Amino acid sequence: MSKKLKQEFLEELSAYLRYLNHLLTSSLKIKALTDIRDLENLDLAIDNRERLIKIIQVYKAKIGTKLDKKDRLNLGPDFFHNFEKVEKDIQIFFGFIKKIDEQAISGLNQEKNEMAKQASSFSKIKSYLKAI
């Protein structure tokens, strides 16, 4: 495989890793917005994260396709040994992101429960006022 194709592969791998870093930043932002209950900006952050995930999926597919052609890439066994370590690190990274996301979801569920209680209270007050 040509040097150009190797370079393209490594650039796509680097871009994939950068986007994973953006995913972490996105998760942290969503968690922070959940903590301060900024629902308007939270909605925007979630939309941005969904777009980011689509981009990551594209890069992951490109990398997967090229790895399936690894014999043609001629990257050598050392590269693939190191890449396996990187894959393990990526899984740990995803686990970390998942924990952050679970914390954000927990916060959103608490907010949802509080809003349901408030709605119930408003409903009771409204019924009381109609009865008067």
mmCIF file with all atom_site columns, C-alpha atoms in Angstrom:
data_model
loop_
_atom_site.group_PDB
_atom_site.id
_atom_site.type_symbol
_atom_site.label_atom_id
_atom_site.label_alt_id
_atom_site.label_comp_id
_atom_site.label_asym_id
_atom_site.label_entity_id
_atom_site.label_seq_id
_atom_site.pdbx_PDB_ins_code
_atom_site.Cartn_x
_atom_site.Cartn_y
_atom_site.Cartn_z
_atom_site.occupancy
_atom_site.B_iso_or_equiv
_atom_site.pdbx_formal_charge
_atom_site.auth_seq_id
_atom_site.auth_comp_id
_atom_site.auth_asym_id
_atom_site.auth_atom_id
_atom_site.pdbx_PDB_model_num
ATOM 1   C CA . MET A 1 1   ? 0.000   0.000  0.000  1.00 0.00 ? 1   MET A CA 1
ATOM 2   C CA . SER A 1 2   ? 1.252   3.383  -0.809 1.00 0.00 ? 2   SER A CA 1
ATOM 3   C CA . LYS A 1 3   ? 2.580   5.871  1.655  1.00 0.00 ? 3   LYS A CA 1
ATOM 4   C CA . LYS A 1 4   ? -0.346  8.120  0.769  1.00 0.00 ? 4   LYS A CA 1
ATOM 5   C CA . LEU A 1 5   ? -2.922  5.500  1.844  1.00 0.00 ? 5   LEU A CA 1
ATOM 6   C CA . LYS A 1 6   ? -1.049  4.852  5.088  1.00 0.00 ? 6   LYS A CA 1
ATOM 7   C CA . GLN A 1 7   ? -1.026  8.579  5.780  1.00 0.00 ? 7   GLN A CA 1
ATOM 8   C CA . GLU A 1 8   ? -4.765  8.842  5.036  1.00 0.00 ? 8   GLU A CA 1
ATOM 9   C CA . PHE A 1 9   ? -5.462  5.962  7.417  1.00 0.00 ? 9   PHE A CA 1
ATOM 10  C CA . LEU A 1 10  ? -3.420  7.521  10.206 1.00 0.00 ? 10  LEU A CA 1
ATOM 11  C CA . GLU A 1 11  ? -5.109  10.901 9.648  1.00 0.00 ? 11  GLU A CA 1
ATOM 12  C CA . GLU A 1 12  ? -8.552  9.279  9.865  1.00 0.00 ? 12  GLU A CA 1
ATOM 13  C CA . LEU A 1 13  ? -7.516  7.456  13.021 1.00 0.00 ? 13  LEU A CA 1
ATOM 14  C CA . SER A 1 14  ? -6.268  10.724 14.519 1.00 0.00 ? 14  SER A CA 1
ATOM 15  C CA . ALA A 1 15  ? -9.498  12.479 13.578 1.00 0.00 ? 15  ALA A CA 1
ATOM 16  C CA . TYR A 1 16  ? -11.505 9.652  15.157 1.00 0.00 ? 16  TYR A CA 1
ATOM 17  C CA . LEU A 1 17  ? -9.557  10.021 18.401 1.00 0.00 ? 17  LEU A CA 1
ATOM 18  C CA . ARG A 1 18  ? -10.037 13.809 18.363 1.00 0.00 ? 18  ARG A CA 1
ATOM 19  C CA . TYR A 1 19  ? -13.776 13.368 17.930 1.00 0.00 ? 19  TYR A CA 1
ATOM 20  C CA . LEU A 1 20  ? -13.795 10.934 20.847 1.00 0.00 ? 20  LEU A CA 1
ATOM 21  C CA . ASN A 1 21  ? -12.225 13.691 22.912 1.00 0.00 ? 21  ASN A CA 1
ATOM 22  C CA . HIS A 1 22  ? -15.001 16.040 21.750 1.00 0.00 ? 22  HIS A CA 1
ATOM 23  C CA . LEU A 1 23  ? -17.502 13.383 22.826 1.00 0.00 ? 23  LEU A CA 1
ATOM 24  C CA . LEU A 1 24  ? -16.032 13.430 26.324 1.00 0.00 ? 24  LEU A CA 1
ATOM 25  C CA . THR A 1 25  ? -16.239 17.233 26.378 1.00 0.00 ? 25  THR A CA 1
ATOM 26  C CA . SER A 1 26  ? -19.830 16.994 25.189 1.00 0.00 ? 26  SER A CA 1
ATOM 27  C CA . SER A 1 27  ? -20.725 14.529 27.952 1.00 0.00 ? 27  SER A CA 1
ATOM 28  C CA . LEU A 1 28  ? -19.143 16.760 30.565 1.00 0.00 ? 28  LEU A CA 1
ATOM 29  C CA . LYS A 1 29  ? -21.044 19.774 29.223 1.00 0.00 ? 29  LYS A CA 1
ATOM 30  C CA . ILE A 1 30  ? -24.339 17.882 29.271 1.00 0.00 ? 30  ILE A CA 1
ATOM 31  C CA . LYS A 1 31  ? -23.648 16.747 32.831 1.00 0.00 ? 31  LYS A CA 1
ATOM 32  C CA . ALA A 1 32  ? -22.850 20.339 33.899 1.00 0.00 ? 32  ALA A CA 1
ATOM 33  C CA . LEU A 1 33  ? -25.987 21.697 32.218 1.00 0.00 ? 33  LEU A CA 1
ATOM 34  C CA . THR A 1 34  ? -28.020 18.986 33.918 1.00 0.00 ? 34  THR A CA 1
ATOM 35  C CA . ASP A 1 35  ? -26.533 19.927 37.277 1.00 0.00 ? 35  ASP A CA 1
ATOM 36  C CA . ILE A 1 36  ? -27.480 23.586 36.869 1.00 0.00 ? 36  ILE A CA 1
ATOM 37  C CA . ARG A 1 37  ? -30.807 22.672 35.230 1.00 0.00 ? 37  ARG A CA 1
ATOM 38  C CA . ASP A 1 38  ? -30.216 24.778 32.126 1.00 0.00 ? 38  ASP A CA 1
ATOM 39  C CA . LEU A 1 39  ? -32.761 22.920 30.001 1.00 0.00 ? 39  LEU A CA 1
ATOM 40  C CA . GLU A 1 40  ? -32.594 25.249 26.996 1.00 0.00 ? 40  GLU A CA 1
ATOM 41  C CA . ASN A 1 41  ? -28.844 24.885 26.533 1.00 0.00 ? 41  ASN A CA 1
ATOM 42  C CA . LEU A 1 42  ? -29.073 21.217 27.502 1.00 0.00 ? 42  LEU A CA 1
ATOM 43  C CA . ASP A 1 43  ? -31.336 20.612 24.526 1.00 0.00 ? 43  ASP A CA 1
ATOM 44  C CA . LEU A 1 44  ? -28.796 22.273 22.203 1.00 0.00 ? 44  LEU A CA 1
ATOM 45  C CA . ALA A 1 45  ? -25.923 20.290 23.755 1.00 0.00 ? 45  ALA A CA 1
ATOM 46  C CA . ILE A 1 46  ? -27.786 17.030 23.234 1.00 0.00 ? 46  ILE A CA 1
ATOM 47  C CA . ASP A 1 47  ? -28.479 17.921 19.579 1.00 0.00 ? 47  ASP A CA 1
ATOM 48  C CA . ASN A 1 48  ? -24.790 18.733 19.075 1.00 0.00 ? 48  ASN A CA 1
ATOM 49  C CA . ARG A 1 49  ? -23.816 15.456 20.707 1.00 0.00 ? 49  ARG A CA 1
ATOM 50  C CA . GLU A 1 50  ? -26.110 13.511 18.371 1.00 0.00 ? 50  GLU A CA 1
ATOM 51  C CA . ARG A 1 51  ? -24.401 15.132 15.371 1.00 0.00 ? 51  ARG A CA 1
ATOM 52  C CA . LEU A 1 52  ? -21.017 14.360 16.889 1.00 0.00 ? 52  LEU A CA 1
ATOM 53  C CA . ILE A 1 53  ? -21.942 10.699 17.327 1.00 0.00 ? 53  ILE A CA 1
ATOM 54  C CA . LYS A 1 54  ? -22.901 10.502 13.641 1.00 0.00 ? 54  LYS A CA 1
ATOM 55  C CA . ILE A 1 55  ? -19.496 11.918 12.669 1.00 0.00 ? 55  ILE A CA 1
ATOM 56  C CA . ILE A 1 56  ? -17.741 9.426  14.958 1.00 0.00 ? 56  ILE A CA 1
ATOM 57  C CA . GLN A 1 57  ? -19.681 6.563  13.377 1.00 0.00 ? 57  GLN A CA 1
ATOM 58  C CA . VAL A 1 58  ? -18.498 7.656  9.923  1.00 0.00 ? 58  VAL A CA 1
ATOM 59  C CA . TYR A 1 59  ? -14.851 7.713  11.003 1.00 0.00 ? 59  TYR A CA 1
ATOM 60  C CA . LYS A 1 60  ? -15.217 4.396  12.821 1.00 0.00 ? 60  LYS A CA 1
ATOM 61  C CA . ALA A 1 61  ? -16.640 2.809  9.667  1.00 0.00 ? 61  ALA A CA 1
ATOM 62  C CA . LYS A 1 62  ? -13.819 4.225  7.530  1.00 0.00 ? 62  LYS A CA 1
ATOM 63  C CA . ILE A 1 63  ? -11.202 2.907  9.942  1.00 0.00 ? 63  ILE A CA 1
ATOM 64  C CA . GLY A 1 64  ? -12.926 -0.473 10.136 1.00 0.00 ? 64  GLY A CA 1
ATOM 65  C CA . THR A 1 65  ? -13.027 -0.749 6.351  1.00 0.00 ? 65  THR A CA 1
ATOM 66  C CA . LYS A 1 66  ? -9.352  0.068  6.071  1.00 0.00 ? 66  LYS A CA 1
ATOM 67  C CA . LEU A 1 67  ? -8.427  -2.326 8.880  1.00 0.00 ? 67  LEU A CA 1
ATOM 68  C CA . ASP A 1 68  ? -10.239 -5.069 6.992  1.00 0.00 ? 68  ASP A CA 1
ATOM 69  C CA . LYS A 1 69  ? -7.718  -4.366 4.220  1.00 0.00 ? 69  LYS A CA 1
ATOM 70  C CA . LYS A 1 70  ? -4.782  -4.371 6.635  1.00 0.00 ? 70  LYS A CA 1
ATOM 71  C CA . ASP A 1 71  ? -2.654  -6.605 4.422  1.00 0.00 ? 71  ASP A CA 1
ATOM 72  C CA . ARG A 1 72  ? -2.749  -3.912 1.768  1.00 0.00 ? 72  ARG A CA 1
ATOM 73  C CA . LEU A 1 73  ? -1.867  -1.190 4.261  1.00 0.00 ? 73  LEU A CA 1
ATOM 74  C CA . ASN A 1 74  ? 1.462   -2.837 5.152  1.00 0.00 ? 74  ASN A CA 1
ATOM 75  C CA . LEU A 1 75  ? 1.502   -1.167 8.534  1.00 0.00 ? 75  LEU A CA 1
ATOM 76  C CA . GLY A 1 76  ? 3.286   -4.073 10.154 1.00 0.00 ? 76  GLY A CA 1
ATOM 77  C CA . PRO A 1 77  ? 2.645   -6.222 13.220 1.00 0.00 ? 77  PRO A CA 1
ATOM 78  C CA . ASP A 1 78  ? 3.916   -3.589 15.664 1.00 0.00 ? 78  ASP A CA 1
ATOM 79  C CA . PHE A 1 79  ? 1.264   -1.178 14.502 1.00 0.00 ? 79  PHE A CA 1
ATOM 80  C CA . PHE A 1 80  ? -1.519  -3.715 14.986 1.00 0.00 ? 80  PHE A CA 1
ATOM 81  C CA . HIS A 1 81  ? -0.174  -4.713 18.401 1.00 0.00 ? 81  HIS A CA 1
ATOM 82  C CA . ASN A 1 82  ? -0.204  -1.047 19.441 1.00 0.00 ? 82  ASN A CA 1
ATOM 83  C CA . PHE A 1 83  ? -3.589  -0.539 17.815 1.00 0.00 ? 83  PHE A CA 1
ATOM 84  C CA . GLU A 1 84  ? -5.039  -3.338 19.953 1.00 0.00 ? 84  GLU A CA 1
ATOM 85  C CA . LYS A 1 85  ? -3.821  -1.439 23.024 1.00 0.00 ? 85  LYS A CA 1
ATOM 86  C CA . VAL A 1 86  ? -5.437  1.728  21.692 1.00 0.00 ? 86  VAL A CA 1
ATOM 87  C CA . GLU A 1 87  ? -8.697  -0.174 21.168 1.00 0.00 ? 87  GLU A CA 1
ATOM 88  C CA . LYS A 1 88  ? -8.626  -1.302 24.810 1.00 0.00 ? 88  LYS A CA 1
ATOM 89  C CA . ASP A 1 89  ? -7.980  2.283  25.908 1.00 0.00 ? 89  ASP A CA 1
ATOM 90  C CA . ILE A 1 90  ? -10.897 3.450  23.751 1.00 0.00 ? 90  ILE A CA 1
ATOM 91  C CA . GLN A 1 91  ? -13.176 0.948  25.499 1.00 0.00 ? 91  GLN A CA 1
ATOM 92  C CA . ILE A 1 92  ? -12.037 2.286  28.889 1.00 0.00 ? 92  ILE A CA 1
ATOM 93  C CA . PHE A 1 93  ? -12.667 5.803  27.569 1.00 0.00 ? 93  PHE A CA 1
ATOM 94  C CA . PHE A 1 94  ? -16.186 4.817  26.467 1.00 0.00 ? 94  PHE A CA 1
ATOM 95  C CA . GLY A 1 95  ? -16.786 3.347  29.915 1.00 0.00 ? 95  GLY A CA 1
ATOM 96  C CA . PHE A 1 96  ? -15.812 6.677  31.463 1.00 0.00 ? 96  PHE A CA 1
ATOM 97  C CA . ILE A 1 97  ? -18.135 8.562  29.103 1.00 0.00 ? 97  ILE A CA 1
ATOM 98  C CA . LYS A 1 98  ? -20.924 6.106  29.927 1.00 0.00 ? 98  LYS A CA 1
ATOM 99  C CA . LYS A 1 99  ? -20.525 6.824  33.656 1.00 0.00 ? 99  LYS A CA 1
ATOM 100 C CA . ILE A 1 100 ? -20.766 10.573 33.010 1.00 0.00 ? 100 ILE A CA 1
ATOM 101 C CA . ASP A 1 101 ? -23.830 10.036 30.840 1.00 0.00 ? 101 ASP A CA 1
ATOM 102 C CA . GLU A 1 102 ? -25.452 7.873  33.523 1.00 0.00 ? 102 GLU A CA 1
ATOM 103 C CA . GLN A 1 103 ? -24.923 10.672 36.044 1.00 0.00 ? 103 GLN A CA 1
ATOM 104 C CA . ALA A 1 104 ? -26.521 13.156 33.647 1.00 0.00 ? 104 ALA A CA 1
ATOM 105 C CA . ILE A 1 105 ? -29.464 10.811 33.038 1.00 0.00 ? 105 ILE A CA 1
ATOM 106 C CA . SER A 1 106 ? -29.905 10.374 36.771 1.00 0.00 ? 106 SER A CA 1
ATOM 107 C CA . GLY A 1 107 ? -30.013 14.155 37.174 1.00 0.00 ? 107 GLY A CA 1
ATOM 108 C CA . LEU A 1 108 ? -32.535 14.457 34.365 1.00 0.00 ? 108 LEU A CA 1
ATOM 109 C CA . ASN A 1 109 ? -34.705 11.775 35.951 1.00 0.00 ? 109 ASN A CA 1
ATOM 110 C CA . GLN A 1 110 ? -34.625 13.679 39.239 1.00 0.00 ? 110 GLN A CA 1
ATOM 111 C CA . GLU A 1 111 ? -35.638 16.840 37.396 1.00 0.00 ? 111 GLU A CA 1
ATOM 112 C CA . LYS A 1 112 ? -38.447 14.951 35.670 1.00 0.00 ? 112 LYS A CA 1
ATOM 113 C CA . ASN A 1 113 ? -39.716 13.610 39.005 1.00 0.00 ? 113 ASN A CA 1
ATOM 114 C CA . GLU A 1 114 ? -39.614 17.068 40.568 1.00 0.00 ? 114 GLU A CA 1
ATOM 115 C CA . MET A 1 115 ? -41.514 18.518 37.611 1.00 0.00 ? 115 MET A CA 1
ATOM 116 C CA . ALA A 1 116 ? -44.125 15.750 37.915 1.00 0.00 ? 116 ALA A CA 1
ATOM 117 C CA . LYS A 1 117 ? -44.551 16.582 41.610 1.00 0.00 ? 117 LYS A CA 1
ATOM 118 C CA . GLN A 1 118 ? -44.939 20.271 40.772 1.00 0.00 ? 118 GLN A CA 1
ATOM 119 C CA . ALA A 1 119 ? -47.479 19.488 38.068 1.00 0.00 ? 119 ALA A CA 1
ATOM 120 C CA . SER A 1 120 ? -49.405 17.375 40.545 1.00 0.00 ? 120 SER A CA 1
ATOM 121 C CA . SER A 1 121 ? -49.323 20.209 43.089 1.00 0.00 ? 121 SER A CA 1
ATOM 122 C CA . PHE A 1 122 ? -50.519 22.701 40.497 1.00 0.00 ? 122 PHE A CA 1
ATOM 123 C CA . SER A 1 123 ? -53.311 20.347 39.545 1.00 0.00 ? 123 SER A CA 1
ATOM 124 C CA . LYS A 1 124 ? -54.385 20.022 43.200 1.00 0.00 ? 124 LYS A CA 1
ATOM 125 C CA . ILE A 1 125 ? -54.263 23.796 43.657 1.00 0.00 ? 125 ILE A CA 1
ATOM 126 C CA . LYS A 1 126 ? -56.299 24.305 40.498 1.00 0.00 ? 126 LYS A CA 1
ATOM 127 C CA . SER A 1 127 ? -58.904 21.791 41.709 1.00 0.00 ? 127 SER A CA 1
ATOM 128 C CA . TYR A 1 128 ? -59.005 23.469 45.112 1.00 0.00 ? 128 TYR A CA 1
ATOM 129 C CA . LEU A 1 129 ? -59.461 26.912 43.561 1.00 0.00 ? 129 LEU A CA 1
ATOM 130 C CA . LYS A 1 130 ? -62.289 25.649 41.335 1.00 0.00 ? 130 LYS A CA 1
ATOM 131 C CA . ALA A 1 131 ? -63.995 24.207 44.404 1.00 0.00 ? 131 ALA A CA 1
ATOM 132 C CA . ILE A 1 132 ? -63.957 27.580 46.176 1.00 0.00 ? 132 ILE A CA 1
#
